[in-house]
Coordinates of C-alpha atoms in Angstrom, one line a residue:
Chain A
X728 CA 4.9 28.0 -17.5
X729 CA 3.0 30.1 -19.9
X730 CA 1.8 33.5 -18.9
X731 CA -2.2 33.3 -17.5
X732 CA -3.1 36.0 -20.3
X733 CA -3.8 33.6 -22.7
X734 CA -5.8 31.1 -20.4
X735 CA -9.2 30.8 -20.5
X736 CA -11.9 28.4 -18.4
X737 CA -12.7 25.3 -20.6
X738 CA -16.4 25.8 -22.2
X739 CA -17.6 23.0 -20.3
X740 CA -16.5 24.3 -16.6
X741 CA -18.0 27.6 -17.8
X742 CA -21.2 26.4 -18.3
X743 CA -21.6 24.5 -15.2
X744 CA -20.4 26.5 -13.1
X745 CA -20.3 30.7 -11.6
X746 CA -17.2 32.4 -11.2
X747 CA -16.4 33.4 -7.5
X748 CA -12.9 34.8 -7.3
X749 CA -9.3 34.7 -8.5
X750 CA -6.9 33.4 -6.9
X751 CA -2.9 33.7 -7.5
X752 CA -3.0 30.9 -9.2
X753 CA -6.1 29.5 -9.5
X754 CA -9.8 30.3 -10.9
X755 CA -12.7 30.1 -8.4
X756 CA -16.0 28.6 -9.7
X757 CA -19.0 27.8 -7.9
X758 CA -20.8 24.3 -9.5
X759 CA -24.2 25.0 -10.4
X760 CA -25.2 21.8 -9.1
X761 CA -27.5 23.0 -6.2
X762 CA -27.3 19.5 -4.5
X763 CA -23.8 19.8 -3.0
X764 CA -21.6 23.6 -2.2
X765 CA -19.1 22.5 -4.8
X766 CA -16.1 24.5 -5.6
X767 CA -14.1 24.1 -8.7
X768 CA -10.2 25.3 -8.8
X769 CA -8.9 26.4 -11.9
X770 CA -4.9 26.9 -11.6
X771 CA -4.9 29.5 -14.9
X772 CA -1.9 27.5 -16.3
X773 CA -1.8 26.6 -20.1
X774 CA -2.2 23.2 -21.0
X775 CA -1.7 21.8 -17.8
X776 CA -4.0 18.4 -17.4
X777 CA -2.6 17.1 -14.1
X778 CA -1.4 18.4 -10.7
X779 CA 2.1 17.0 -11.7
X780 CA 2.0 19.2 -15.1
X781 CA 2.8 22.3 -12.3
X782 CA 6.0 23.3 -11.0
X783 CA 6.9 23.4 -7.7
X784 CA 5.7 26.7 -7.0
X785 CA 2.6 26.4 -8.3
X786 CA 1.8 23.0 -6.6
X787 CA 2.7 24.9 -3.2
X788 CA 0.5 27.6 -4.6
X789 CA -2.4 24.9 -5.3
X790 CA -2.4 23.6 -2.0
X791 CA -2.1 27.1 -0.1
X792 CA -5.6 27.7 -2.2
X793 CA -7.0 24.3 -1.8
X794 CA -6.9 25.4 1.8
X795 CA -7.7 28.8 1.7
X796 CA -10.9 27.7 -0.7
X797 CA -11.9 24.4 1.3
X798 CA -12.0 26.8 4.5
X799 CA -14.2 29.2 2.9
X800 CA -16.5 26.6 1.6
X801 CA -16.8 25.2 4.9
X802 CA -17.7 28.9 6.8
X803 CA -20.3 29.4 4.5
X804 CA -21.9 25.9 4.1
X805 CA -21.2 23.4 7.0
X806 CA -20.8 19.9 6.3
X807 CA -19.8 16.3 7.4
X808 CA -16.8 15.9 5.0
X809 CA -14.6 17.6 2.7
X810 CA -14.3 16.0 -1.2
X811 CA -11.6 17.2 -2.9
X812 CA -10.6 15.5 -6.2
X813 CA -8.6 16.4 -9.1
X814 CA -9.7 13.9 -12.0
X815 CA -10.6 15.4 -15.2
X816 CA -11.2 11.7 -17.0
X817 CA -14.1 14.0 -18.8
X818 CA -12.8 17.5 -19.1
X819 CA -9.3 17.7 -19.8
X820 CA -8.2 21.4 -18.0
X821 CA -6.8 20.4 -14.7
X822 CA -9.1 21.5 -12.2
X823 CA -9.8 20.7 -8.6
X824 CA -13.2 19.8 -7.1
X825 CA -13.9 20.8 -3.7
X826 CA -17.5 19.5 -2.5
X827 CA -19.0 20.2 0.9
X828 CA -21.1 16.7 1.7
X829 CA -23.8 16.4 4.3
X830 CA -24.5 12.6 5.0
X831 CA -27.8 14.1 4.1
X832 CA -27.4 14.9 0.5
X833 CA -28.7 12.5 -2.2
X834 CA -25.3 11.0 -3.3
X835 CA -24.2 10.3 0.2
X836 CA -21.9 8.0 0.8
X837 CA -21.4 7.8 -2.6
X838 CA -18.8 10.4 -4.6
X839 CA -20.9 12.9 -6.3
X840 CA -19.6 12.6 -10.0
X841 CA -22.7 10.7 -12.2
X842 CA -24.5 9.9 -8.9
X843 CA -27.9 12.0 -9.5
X844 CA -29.0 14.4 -12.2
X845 CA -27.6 18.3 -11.1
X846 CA -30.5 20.3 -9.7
X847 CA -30.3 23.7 -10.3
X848 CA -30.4 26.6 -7.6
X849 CA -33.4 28.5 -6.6
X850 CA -31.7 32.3 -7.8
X851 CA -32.3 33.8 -4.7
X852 CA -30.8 30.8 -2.9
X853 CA -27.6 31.2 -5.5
X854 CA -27.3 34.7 -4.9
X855 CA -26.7 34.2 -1.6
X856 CA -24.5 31.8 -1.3
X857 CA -22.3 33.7 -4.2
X858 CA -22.0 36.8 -2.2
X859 CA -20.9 34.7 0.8
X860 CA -18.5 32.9 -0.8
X861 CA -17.3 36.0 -2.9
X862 CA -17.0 38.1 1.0
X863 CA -14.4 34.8 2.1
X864 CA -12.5 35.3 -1.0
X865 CA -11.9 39.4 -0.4
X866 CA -9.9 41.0 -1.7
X867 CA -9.5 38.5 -5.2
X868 CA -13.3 37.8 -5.3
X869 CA -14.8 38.9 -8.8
X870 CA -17.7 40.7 -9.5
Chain B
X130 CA 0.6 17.6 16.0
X131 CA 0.6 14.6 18.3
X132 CA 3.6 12.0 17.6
X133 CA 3.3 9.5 14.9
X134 CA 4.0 6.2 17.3
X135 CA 0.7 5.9 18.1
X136 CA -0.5 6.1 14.5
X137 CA -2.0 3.0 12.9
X138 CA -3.4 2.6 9.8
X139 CA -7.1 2.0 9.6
X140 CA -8.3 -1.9 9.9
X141 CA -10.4 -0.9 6.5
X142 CA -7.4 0.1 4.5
X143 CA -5.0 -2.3 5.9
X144 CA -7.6 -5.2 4.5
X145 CA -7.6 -2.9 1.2
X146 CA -3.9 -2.8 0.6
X147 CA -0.1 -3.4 0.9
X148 CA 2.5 -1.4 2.6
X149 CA 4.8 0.2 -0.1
X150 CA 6.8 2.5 1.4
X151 CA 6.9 5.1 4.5
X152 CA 7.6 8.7 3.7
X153 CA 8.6 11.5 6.2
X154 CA 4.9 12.3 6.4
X155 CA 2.2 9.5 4.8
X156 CA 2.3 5.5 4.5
X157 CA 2.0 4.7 1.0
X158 CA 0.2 1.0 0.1
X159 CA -1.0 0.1 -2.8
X160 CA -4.9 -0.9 -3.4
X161 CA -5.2 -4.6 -3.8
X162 CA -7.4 -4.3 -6.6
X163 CA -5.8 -5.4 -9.9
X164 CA -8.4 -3.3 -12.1
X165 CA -6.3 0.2 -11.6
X166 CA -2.7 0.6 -10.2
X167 CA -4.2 2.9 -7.1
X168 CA -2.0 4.2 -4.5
X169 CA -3.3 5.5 -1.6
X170 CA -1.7 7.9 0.7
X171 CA -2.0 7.6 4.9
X172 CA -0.6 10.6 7.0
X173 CA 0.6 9.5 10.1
X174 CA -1.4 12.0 11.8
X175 CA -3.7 10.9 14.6
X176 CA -7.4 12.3 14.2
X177 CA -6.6 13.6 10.3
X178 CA -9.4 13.2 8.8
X179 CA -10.0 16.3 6.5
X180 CA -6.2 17.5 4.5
X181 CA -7.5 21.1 6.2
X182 CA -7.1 19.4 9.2
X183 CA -3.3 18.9 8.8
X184 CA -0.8 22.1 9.7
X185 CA 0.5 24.0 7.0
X186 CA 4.3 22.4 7.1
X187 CA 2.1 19.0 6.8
X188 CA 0.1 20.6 4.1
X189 CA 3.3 21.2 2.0
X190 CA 4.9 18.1 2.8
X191 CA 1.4 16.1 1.6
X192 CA 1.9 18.4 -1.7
X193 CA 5.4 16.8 -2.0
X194 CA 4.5 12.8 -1.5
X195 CA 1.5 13.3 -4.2
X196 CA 3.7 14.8 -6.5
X197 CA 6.4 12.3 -5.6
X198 CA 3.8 8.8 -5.2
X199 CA 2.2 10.0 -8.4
X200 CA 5.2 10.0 -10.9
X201 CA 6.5 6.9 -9.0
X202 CA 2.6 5.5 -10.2
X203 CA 3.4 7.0 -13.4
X204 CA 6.6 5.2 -14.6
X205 CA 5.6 1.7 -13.2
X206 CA 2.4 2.0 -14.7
X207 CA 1.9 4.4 -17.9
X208 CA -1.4 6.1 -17.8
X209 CA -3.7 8.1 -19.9
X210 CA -4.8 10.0 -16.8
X211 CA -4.5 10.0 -12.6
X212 CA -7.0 10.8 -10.6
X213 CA -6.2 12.0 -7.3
X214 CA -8.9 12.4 -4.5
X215 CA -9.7 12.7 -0.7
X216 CA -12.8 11.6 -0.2
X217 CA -13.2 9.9 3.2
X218 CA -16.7 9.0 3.1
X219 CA -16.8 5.5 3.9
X220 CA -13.0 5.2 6.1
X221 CA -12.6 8.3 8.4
X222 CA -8.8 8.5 8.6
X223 CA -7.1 10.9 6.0
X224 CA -6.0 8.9 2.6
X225 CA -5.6 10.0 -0.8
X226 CA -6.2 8.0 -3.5
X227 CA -3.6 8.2 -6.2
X228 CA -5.0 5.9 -9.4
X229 CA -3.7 5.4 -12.8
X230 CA -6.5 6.0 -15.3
X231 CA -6.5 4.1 -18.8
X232 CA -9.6 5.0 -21.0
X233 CA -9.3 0.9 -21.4
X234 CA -10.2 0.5 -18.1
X235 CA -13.1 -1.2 -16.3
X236 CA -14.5 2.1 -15.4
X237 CA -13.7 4.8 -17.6
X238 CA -14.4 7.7 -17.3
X239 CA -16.4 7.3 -14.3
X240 CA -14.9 7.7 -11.3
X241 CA -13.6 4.1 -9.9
X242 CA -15.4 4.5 -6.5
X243 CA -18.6 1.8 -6.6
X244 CA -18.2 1.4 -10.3
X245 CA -16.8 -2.0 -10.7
X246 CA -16.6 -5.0 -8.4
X247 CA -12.5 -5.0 -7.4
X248 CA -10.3 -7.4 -8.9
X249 CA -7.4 -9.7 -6.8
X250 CA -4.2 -9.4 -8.5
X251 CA -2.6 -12.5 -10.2
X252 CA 0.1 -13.2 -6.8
X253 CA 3.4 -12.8 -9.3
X254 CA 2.0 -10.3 -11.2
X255 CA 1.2 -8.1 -7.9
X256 CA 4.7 -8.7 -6.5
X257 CA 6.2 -7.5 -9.7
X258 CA 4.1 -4.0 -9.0
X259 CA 5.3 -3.9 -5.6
X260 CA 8.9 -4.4 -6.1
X261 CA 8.6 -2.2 -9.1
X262 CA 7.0 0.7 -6.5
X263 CA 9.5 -0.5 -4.1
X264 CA 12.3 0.4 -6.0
X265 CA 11.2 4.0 -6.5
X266 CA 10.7 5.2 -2.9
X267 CA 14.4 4.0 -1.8
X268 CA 15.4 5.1 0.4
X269 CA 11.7 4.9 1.9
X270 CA 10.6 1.6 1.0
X271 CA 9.2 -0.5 3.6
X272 CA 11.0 -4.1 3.3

């Protein structure tokens, strides 16, 4: 695969979204979506659209950090179930969501893609929940 | 984790889907809905609900049936995207959904979940599908 020096996060993840950490292989991003925690994974792979676009290696690595990130998302923001879905039927750079749903939260049961309008968070509320997140992801979180 | 003899799939899915094939970890079957050919992945794992909840060898070995069930989906039915998701939210046992996207398709680009009543297959044109499935998880394909 291409080296990761030439990578950057699609334009449309980077607006919706906070950077948290990097990973081996992947980008961390925190959605801005206030309704749902909701983790984004960016492997920093060019060109790759779908989990089968990796190599081996890097699929093991995806997992290992699908893992390591869905763990962290749960310390820091209990919840009911775990989402995680890699579609990218609107934004074309592979990247895996990982949502933390309460059976509380206005989308429930429902998945959370096009189910209600983003809200965003209260910056104090965001700040918080960054440095959390950013603390599980020690010693790749960013600053 | 416990043994897999006491495993059985859940009555939801069953009703959803056919049995394809059995790898050394998950039950593959194949959604009965005609609008998008949709794998769907079962650990045998009793009490799997979250892919977190499954050890790390089972972790790896889940990696290796997506990548595998996906470019099986992939030959026998050419796609513009897949979408591949654990979501859980309405049937508690661990699944992944593996789907063939076409940007011709009933739901693009929303998610399939909800978006479109599902769609019985013509009979011959469903055991075409399976066969064709069939034939690409020998020497795991369930008769």
């Amino acid at each position: 695969m291409p080296t990761a020096s030439l990578w950057s996060l699609h334009p449309q993840l980077d607006a919706d979204s906070t950077a948290i950490a990097d990973l081996p292989l992947c980008r961390v991003q925190l959605s801005n979506d206030a309704n749902y925690p909701w983790l984004i994974l960016v492997p920093r792979r060019l060109s790759a659209t779908e989990i089968i676009d990796l190599d081996a290696a890097d699929r093991a690595r995806l997992m290992g950090e699908i893992d390591r990130a869905a763990r962290a998302l749960r310390a820091v923001a209990p919840c009911d179930k775990l989402n995680i879905a890699a579609l990218g039927n609107m934004v074309p750079q592979l990247h895996i969501h990982i949502i933390a749903r309460r059976t509380t939260d206005p989308a429930w049961p429902r998945p959370v893609w096009g189910a209600v309008a983003a809200r965003p968070y209260d910056p104090p509320a965001r700040s918080a929940l960054v440095a959390a997140l950013r603390g599980h992801f020690t010693p790749d979180a960013l600053p």
